[in-house]
XYZ file of C-alpha atoms in Angstrom:
491
model
C -53.835 60.023 94.940
C -50.957 60.400 97.418
C -49.094 63.550 98.400
C -46.096 62.185 96.491
C -47.991 61.902 93.192
C -46.731 64.141 90.403
C -48.023 67.677 90.672
C -49.697 67.488 87.249
C -51.550 64.326 88.273
C -52.831 66.058 91.404
C -53.964 69.047 89.360
C -55.651 66.660 86.903
C -57.581 65.019 89.743
C -58.723 68.469 90.874
C -59.739 69.436 87.319
C -61.650 66.205 86.759
C -63.484 66.742 90.032
C -64.435 70.241 88.919
C -65.694 68.876 85.613
C -68.077 66.586 87.493
C -69.233 69.324 89.888
C -69.830 71.800 87.077
C -71.823 69.436 84.870
C -74.895 71.146 83.442
C -73.483 74.644 84.046
C -72.038 77.138 81.531
C -68.611 76.526 83.108
C -68.377 72.833 82.246
C -66.583 73.645 78.966
C -63.870 75.544 80.871
C -63.265 72.542 83.112
C -63.176 70.244 80.063
C -60.522 72.471 78.473
C -58.345 72.294 81.609
C -58.525 68.489 81.642
C -57.668 68.400 77.927
C -54.569 70.575 78.294
C -53.276 68.357 81.118
C -53.880 65.203 79.082
C -52.184 66.273 75.829
C -48.701 67.340 74.695
C -46.997 70.520 75.851
C -48.391 73.551 74.011
C -45.619 75.753 72.616
C -46.524 79.036 70.922
C -44.265 80.666 68.355
C -44.530 84.441 68.546
C -42.717 87.544 67.387
C -42.929 90.688 65.335
C -44.087 90.677 61.702
C -41.600 89.000 59.319
C -39.518 87.592 62.172
C -39.660 84.144 60.516
C -42.204 82.399 62.783
C -43.777 80.148 60.145
C -40.395 79.240 58.683
C -39.184 78.194 62.135
C -42.366 76.192 62.727
C -41.734 74.333 59.470
C -38.169 73.610 60.572
C -39.374 72.233 63.928
C -41.996 70.063 62.192
C -39.480 68.958 59.569
C -41.521 69.802 56.471
C -42.868 72.831 54.650
C -46.337 73.177 56.075
C -47.109 76.657 57.412
C -47.289 79.333 54.679
C -44.189 81.546 54.648
C -44.777 84.187 51.961
C -43.343 87.632 52.503
C -46.641 89.210 53.548
C -48.614 88.740 56.739
C -49.709 85.255 55.760
C -50.497 84.135 59.284
C -53.540 86.200 60.212
C -55.109 83.630 62.505
C -53.789 81.695 65.491
C -53.046 78.247 64.019
C -52.648 75.082 66.082
C -50.533 72.239 64.656
C -51.304 68.954 66.423
C -50.388 65.319 65.882
C -53.141 63.561 63.940
C -53.754 60.128 62.480
C -54.520 61.772 59.127
C -54.563 65.132 57.399
C -57.305 67.426 58.643
C -57.851 71.193 58.884
C -60.694 72.899 60.690
C -61.827 76.291 61.935
C -62.599 76.636 65.633
C -65.318 79.250 65.986
C -65.733 81.579 68.942
C -68.463 79.381 70.444
C -66.057 76.424 70.521
C -67.537 74.503 67.600
C -65.234 73.160 64.896
C -65.948 73.239 61.170
C -63.895 71.216 58.684
C -62.219 73.325 55.981
C -61.030 72.461 52.473
C -57.281 72.734 51.913
C -54.533 71.846 49.485
C -50.749 72.077 49.375
C -48.705 74.177 46.955
C -44.942 73.600 47.029
C -45.538 71.848 50.354
C -47.244 74.813 52.020
C -50.828 74.584 53.218
C -53.439 76.694 51.482
C -56.622 76.790 53.563
C -59.996 78.006 52.308
C -62.255 79.566 54.941
C -65.224 78.222 52.950
C -67.528 81.204 53.446
C -66.355 82.100 56.937
C -64.989 85.533 57.729
C -61.698 85.828 59.604
C -63.672 87.567 62.373
C -65.785 84.403 62.774
C -62.749 82.197 63.459
C -61.053 81.911 66.857
C -58.258 79.697 65.517
C -57.287 77.167 62.877
C -56.860 73.547 63.982
C -54.423 71.572 61.803
C -54.009 67.840 62.471
C -50.949 66.304 60.799
C -49.290 62.864 61.156
C -45.875 64.235 62.098
C -43.652 62.590 64.700
C -42.364 66.021 65.682
C -45.854 66.880 66.954
C -46.068 63.878 69.293
C -44.440 65.691 72.235
C -45.226 69.283 71.260
C -48.315 70.996 69.940
C -47.003 74.028 68.025
C -49.059 77.216 67.779
C -48.301 79.767 65.077
C -49.432 83.297 65.927
C -49.985 86.479 63.878
C -47.143 88.961 63.880
C -46.908 91.630 66.540
C -46.456 95.276 65.510
C -48.540 94.516 62.423
C -49.824 97.224 60.111
C -53.168 95.535 60.714
C -53.651 95.928 64.456
C -56.348 93.231 64.435
C -53.648 90.653 63.675
C -51.496 91.838 66.580
C -54.527 91.916 68.873
C -55.235 88.235 68.173
C -51.733 87.339 69.332
C -51.892 89.530 72.424
C -55.309 88.171 73.391
C -54.097 84.616 72.927
C -50.770 84.836 74.740
C -50.855 87.568 77.349
C -51.793 86.562 80.894
C -54.065 89.115 82.566
C -57.062 89.449 84.846
C -59.259 87.782 82.230
C -57.323 84.542 82.336
C -54.074 82.722 81.547
C -52.677 82.024 78.121
C -53.614 78.798 76.307
C -49.901 78.139 75.705
C -47.711 76.350 78.248
C -44.510 77.804 76.798
C -43.398 80.269 74.138
C -40.581 80.504 71.613
C -40.272 84.221 70.933
C -38.547 85.369 67.750
C -36.789 88.712 67.480
C -34.420 90.105 64.870
C -33.084 92.732 67.279
C -33.963 93.362 70.895
C -36.717 95.976 70.876
C -38.509 97.484 73.862
C -41.767 95.987 72.592
C -40.161 92.505 72.698
C -39.336 92.923 76.386
C -42.847 94.275 77.038
C -44.470 91.272 75.355
C -42.357 88.716 77.234
C -43.143 90.495 80.481
C -46.868 90.258 79.703
C -46.531 86.555 78.844
C -45.054 85.693 82.235
C -47.909 84.458 84.416
C -47.442 85.825 87.930
C -50.684 84.350 89.262
C -48.876 81.118 90.169
C -46.297 80.710 92.922
C -42.666 81.324 91.958
C -43.258 82.851 88.553
C -40.163 82.333 86.412
C -39.080 82.514 82.760
C -38.536 78.772 82.513
C -41.364 78.534 79.960
C -39.944 81.137 77.550
C -37.033 80.952 75.121
C -35.990 83.770 72.790
C -34.726 83.116 69.278
C -32.502 85.607 67.502
C -34.127 84.880 64.171
C -32.830 85.320 60.631
C -29.446 85.232 62.304
C -27.585 85.095 58.995
C -28.825 88.612 58.164
C -27.290 89.996 61.373
C -23.867 89.284 59.920
C -24.917 90.504 56.440
C -24.813 86.917 55.209
C -21.083 86.565 55.796
C -19.642 83.109 56.416
C -19.102 84.036 60.092
C -22.648 85.384 60.516
C -23.696 82.706 62.999
C -20.627 83.353 65.171
C -21.559 87.055 65.297
C -25.139 86.128 66.141
C -24.063 83.865 68.999
C -22.086 86.708 70.543
C -25.084 89.028 70.245
C -27.383 86.375 71.746
C -25.018 85.940 74.706
C -24.938 89.709 75.228
C -28.744 89.858 75.218
C -28.978 87.023 77.747
C -26.554 88.846 80.049
C -28.999 91.780 80.169
C -31.020 91.435 83.431
C -34.132 92.744 81.654
C -33.913 89.754 79.304
C -32.628 87.010 81.630
C -35.530 87.558 84.033
C -37.953 86.841 81.191
C -36.396 84.006 79.134
C -34.441 80.868 79.918
C -32.095 81.284 76.937
C -31.444 83.246 73.731
C -30.559 81.129 70.688
C -29.579 82.363 67.188
C -31.294 80.458 64.363
C -31.414 80.827 60.597
C -34.846 79.330 60.080
C -34.734 79.467 56.279
C -31.526 77.426 56.170
C -32.985 74.894 58.631
C -36.232 74.537 56.687
C -34.395 74.124 53.372
C -31.889 71.685 54.810
C -34.728 69.486 56.020
C -36.615 69.638 52.710
C -33.765 69.859 50.178
C -34.416 67.893 46.966
C -31.914 66.427 44.553
C -32.749 68.948 41.823
C -31.672 71.764 44.142
C -28.517 69.877 45.129
C -27.691 69.455 41.429
C -28.055 73.209 40.849
C -25.783 73.888 43.803
C -23.212 71.405 42.454
C -23.169 73.301 39.159
C -22.669 76.541 41.055
C -19.867 75.026 43.154
C -18.091 73.910 39.961
C -17.765 77.527 38.794
C -14.131 78.682 38.523
C -12.914 80.231 41.757
C -12.325 83.744 40.432
C -15.862 83.895 38.999
C -17.528 82.196 41.965
C -15.847 84.499 44.457
C -17.364 87.491 42.685
C -20.786 85.826 42.396
C -20.926 85.201 46.128
C -20.288 88.842 46.987
C -23.975 89.821 46.661
C -27.355 88.792 45.316
C -26.910 91.107 42.324
C -23.570 89.535 41.418
C -25.085 86.062 41.821
C -27.766 86.988 39.266
C -25.260 88.092 36.612
C -26.612 86.293 33.505
C -23.106 85.623 32.138
C -21.545 84.294 35.343
C -22.817 80.703 35.359
C -24.425 77.955 33.343
C -27.369 78.119 35.768
C -30.293 80.161 34.544
C -31.085 83.342 36.455
C -34.440 81.799 37.399
C -32.695 78.845 39.051
C -30.353 81.169 40.890
C -33.338 83.195 42.131
C -34.952 79.982 43.368
C -31.796 79.093 45.283
C -31.734 82.586 46.799
C -35.346 82.188 47.898
C -34.636 78.825 49.478
C -31.228 79.542 51.021
C -30.381 83.248 51.044
C -26.817 84.385 50.371
C -25.520 82.906 53.622
C -27.062 79.537 52.830
C -25.659 79.492 49.309
C -22.168 80.253 50.627
C -22.501 77.473 53.201
C -23.857 75.019 50.622
C -21.055 75.704 48.133
C -18.419 75.252 50.848
C -19.957 71.956 52.005
C -20.246 70.622 48.440
C -16.571 71.355 47.909
C -15.864 69.420 51.113
C -17.675 66.385 49.677
C -21.375 66.718 50.644
C -22.609 66.489 47.067
C -26.053 64.853 47.300
C -29.238 66.199 48.877
C -29.039 63.469 51.520
C -25.490 64.528 52.420
C -25.906 68.280 52.063
C -29.263 68.728 53.849
C -28.024 67.729 57.338
C -24.958 69.975 56.915
C -27.211 72.963 56.228
C -29.324 72.157 59.276
C -26.183 71.950 61.400
C -25.111 75.431 60.278
C -28.613 76.882 60.867
C -28.582 76.790 64.664
C -31.728 74.629 64.742
C -30.024 71.758 66.638
C -29.168 74.185 69.456
C -32.791 75.348 69.680
C -33.962 71.727 69.677
C -31.509 71.022 72.496
C -32.843 73.967 74.497
C -36.420 72.765 73.969
C -35.408 69.234 74.943
C -33.583 70.397 78.082
C -35.697 73.359 79.198
C -39.222 72.453 78.107
C -39.712 68.705 77.728
C -38.313 67.490 81.100
C -40.568 70.031 82.825
C -43.525 69.631 80.490
C -45.840 68.239 83.165
C -44.856 70.973 85.622
C -45.420 73.657 82.980
C -48.807 72.128 82.169
C -49.696 72.009 85.860
C -48.757 75.650 86.249
C -50.921 76.656 83.272
C -53.805 74.505 84.506
C -53.687 75.949 88.034
C -53.839 79.453 86.614
C -56.829 78.379 84.497
C -58.527 76.890 87.575
C -58.081 80.198 89.409
C -59.718 81.977 86.466
C -62.528 79.425 86.444
C -63.133 80.132 90.117
C -63.557 83.835 89.353
C -66.069 83.054 86.632
C -68.017 80.678 88.865
C -67.982 83.271 91.646
C -70.345 85.511 89.704
C -73.136 82.950 90.206
C -71.959 80.778 93.109
C -69.516 82.510 95.496
C -69.387 79.561 97.893
C -68.396 77.092 95.168
C -65.871 79.551 93.773
C -64.289 79.967 97.199
C -63.950 76.191 97.513
C -62.333 75.889 94.081
C -59.878 78.671 94.852
C -59.047 77.138 98.242
C -58.360 73.716 96.715
C -56.089 75.273 94.095
C -54.240 77.334 96.706
C -53.675 74.312 98.957
C -52.352 72.270 96.053
C -50.082 75.091 94.950
C -48.751 75.688 98.469
C -47.821 72.012 98.855
C -45.973 71.844 95.529
C -42.201 72.210 95.586
C -41.977 71.849 91.785
C -42.701 75.498 90.965
C -39.994 76.674 93.321
C -37.558 74.152 91.860
C -37.802 75.425 88.301
C -37.520 79.042 89.445
C -34.507 78.271 91.657
C -32.837 76.348 88.831
C -33.230 79.356 86.568
C -31.856 81.760 89.181
C -28.724 79.634 89.373
C -28.382 78.899 85.650
C -28.818 82.558 84.680
C -26.219 83.720 87.190
C -28.706 85.829 89.167
C -27.668 83.704 92.147
C -23.918 83.076 92.240
C -22.619 79.874 93.820
C -19.414 77.847 93.586
C -19.083 75.516 90.599
C -19.614 72.417 92.737
C -22.740 73.829 94.324
C -24.044 74.895 90.902
C -23.690 71.323 89.654
C -25.311 69.890 92.791
C -28.222 72.329 92.610
C -28.979 71.675 88.946
C -28.973 67.933 89.629
C -31.037 68.282 92.806
C -33.639 70.655 91.376
C -34.146 69.154 87.928
C -33.685 65.384 88.258
C -37.094 64.697 89.749
C -37.856 62.533 92.806
C -35.121 59.946 92.174
C -31.888 58.953 93.969
C -30.000 60.566 91.058
C -31.093 63.969 92.398
C -28.838 63.269 95.397
C -25.936 62.006 93.311
C -26.738 58.347 94.047
C -27.196 55.356 91.792
C -30.820 54.564 90.950
C -30.447 51.256 92.816
C -29.463 52.981 96.090
C -31.287 51.641 99.135
C -33.616 53.524 101.455
C -30.987 54.106 104.149
C -28.506 55.595 101.669
C -31.151 57.866 100.118
C -32.364 59.106 103.484
C -28.838 59.753 104.731
C -27.978 61.740 101.582
C -31.293 63.623 101.787
C -30.669 64.614 105.424
C -27.170 65.804 104.551
C -28.649 67.895 101.707
C -31.304 69.403 103.996
C -28.708 70.253 106.639
C -26.334 71.897 104.160
C -28.929 74.070 102.411
C -30.816 74.949 105.583
C -27.557 76.327 106.978
C -26.982 78.325 103.768
C -30.512 79.724 104.026
C -29.871 80.925 107.567
C -26.817 83.003 106.633
C -27.778 86.518 107.808
C -25.656 88.114 105.077
C -27.078 86.054 102.195
C -28.902 87.752 99.332
C -32.697 87.134 99.537
C -32.627 85.242 96.231
C -29.804 83.038 97.533
C -31.977 82.327 100.567
C -34.859 81.428 98.239
C -32.669 78.964 96.315
C -31.304 77.419 99.510
C -34.768 77.054 101.050
C -36.021 75.394 97.858
C -33.055 73.009 97.856
C -33.745 72.119 101.506
C -37.445 71.501 100.767
C -36.425 69.299 97.844
C -34.192 67.258 100.159
C -37.100 66.871 102.577
C -39.391 65.654 99.804
C -36.758 63.120 98.679
C -36.443 61.869 102.258
C -40.220 61.446 102.484
C -40.377 59.712 99.101
C -37.763 57.162 100.223
C -40.016 56.095 103.094
C -42.782 54.893 100.788
């Protein structure tokens, strides 16, 4: 393993070595878990206050109704959704053993039987599902925070908050909030793991959930929500904790992805209502339920309300009148209006390209925790583990790169437009000629010349005696990146 190997690969080598050295000890399972998290997909937790719409959003990201979404606190256990070759649900107990559980689906949603187990016996649920959406991401649904049952909130805090007892099992988090509350900021602050060099919010994204309700279900509700999201992101207390704030109407996204022709037919009937009657019906849920207003039964109208909400019904009627009359035509239009594509873009741009770095960061934090646990019985071995982790961390430029990229993208560090573009390319493109603005086929001489020019420019910026300390940090990171690209070209 060379110094130029990917950071995650170097951390994996360290973890595998620890697994061998700790064989036969109580700490072997910890080392196994670190290797497993480095070898699998990125782990993304979905968190938020009670009734923020976490399970609905999870269903939208998976692309099918899977997680239960009833109005109560249906998610009382941390539930892992992983890619599987078949359909399988199990309970992971506190001792690490897994017990298969019986389950069925009602209206698409999973109904899991604990089969004699108490909730207190179960550490988490493990759901394996053959979904393509779970190939790159393992999604983790968590109980609601600020629950009337504090045990539910405690499970989420214990699972996600990084503290002296250890790092979170999630590599990244999508945090849902209906309004910005002080407790939301406090939770995101606790999630940020500061035990690793250059802690940054690159592994957290906030979702302004149920965004249609912010605008009272009006047709311009999503526009209002986008303005609110932008205002939140401009707040320094928020921008230091999340990479972005995105408004999403999870219910509309979930329904758009699972819309059936029977529902489209009901919506077509509604859209065919005379304008003067339809306009009144779309004023409120009570007006929509007027028994004399439409050929649709009140029960069917209630079902549409449950699946779409008033905002979704207004959007659906407008799109049907524009020509999207079938479920296959209408579903994608609803998804487009929901804000889900923007969240998927943020995940694709902020999480997936850095997945291995985020996993390495989580794994290094876990290795540091493992060292503390080992130190109780074998201080010398623990010291060696901690030293190896520290040396690996100190040699890694990747952590600094993602922090510097966030400082620039969030506007904390202000640079000229050209420099902003160059920095984003340099810091996020990886060890390729493209990071220097060159074609991938560029020769060694051209790469080294461009790398030296980059080092010279950013080293000079870092030495400006009047520069803000965070500007100096960004410039130093950019210079180190240029040096690593120069070294890589020599191989």
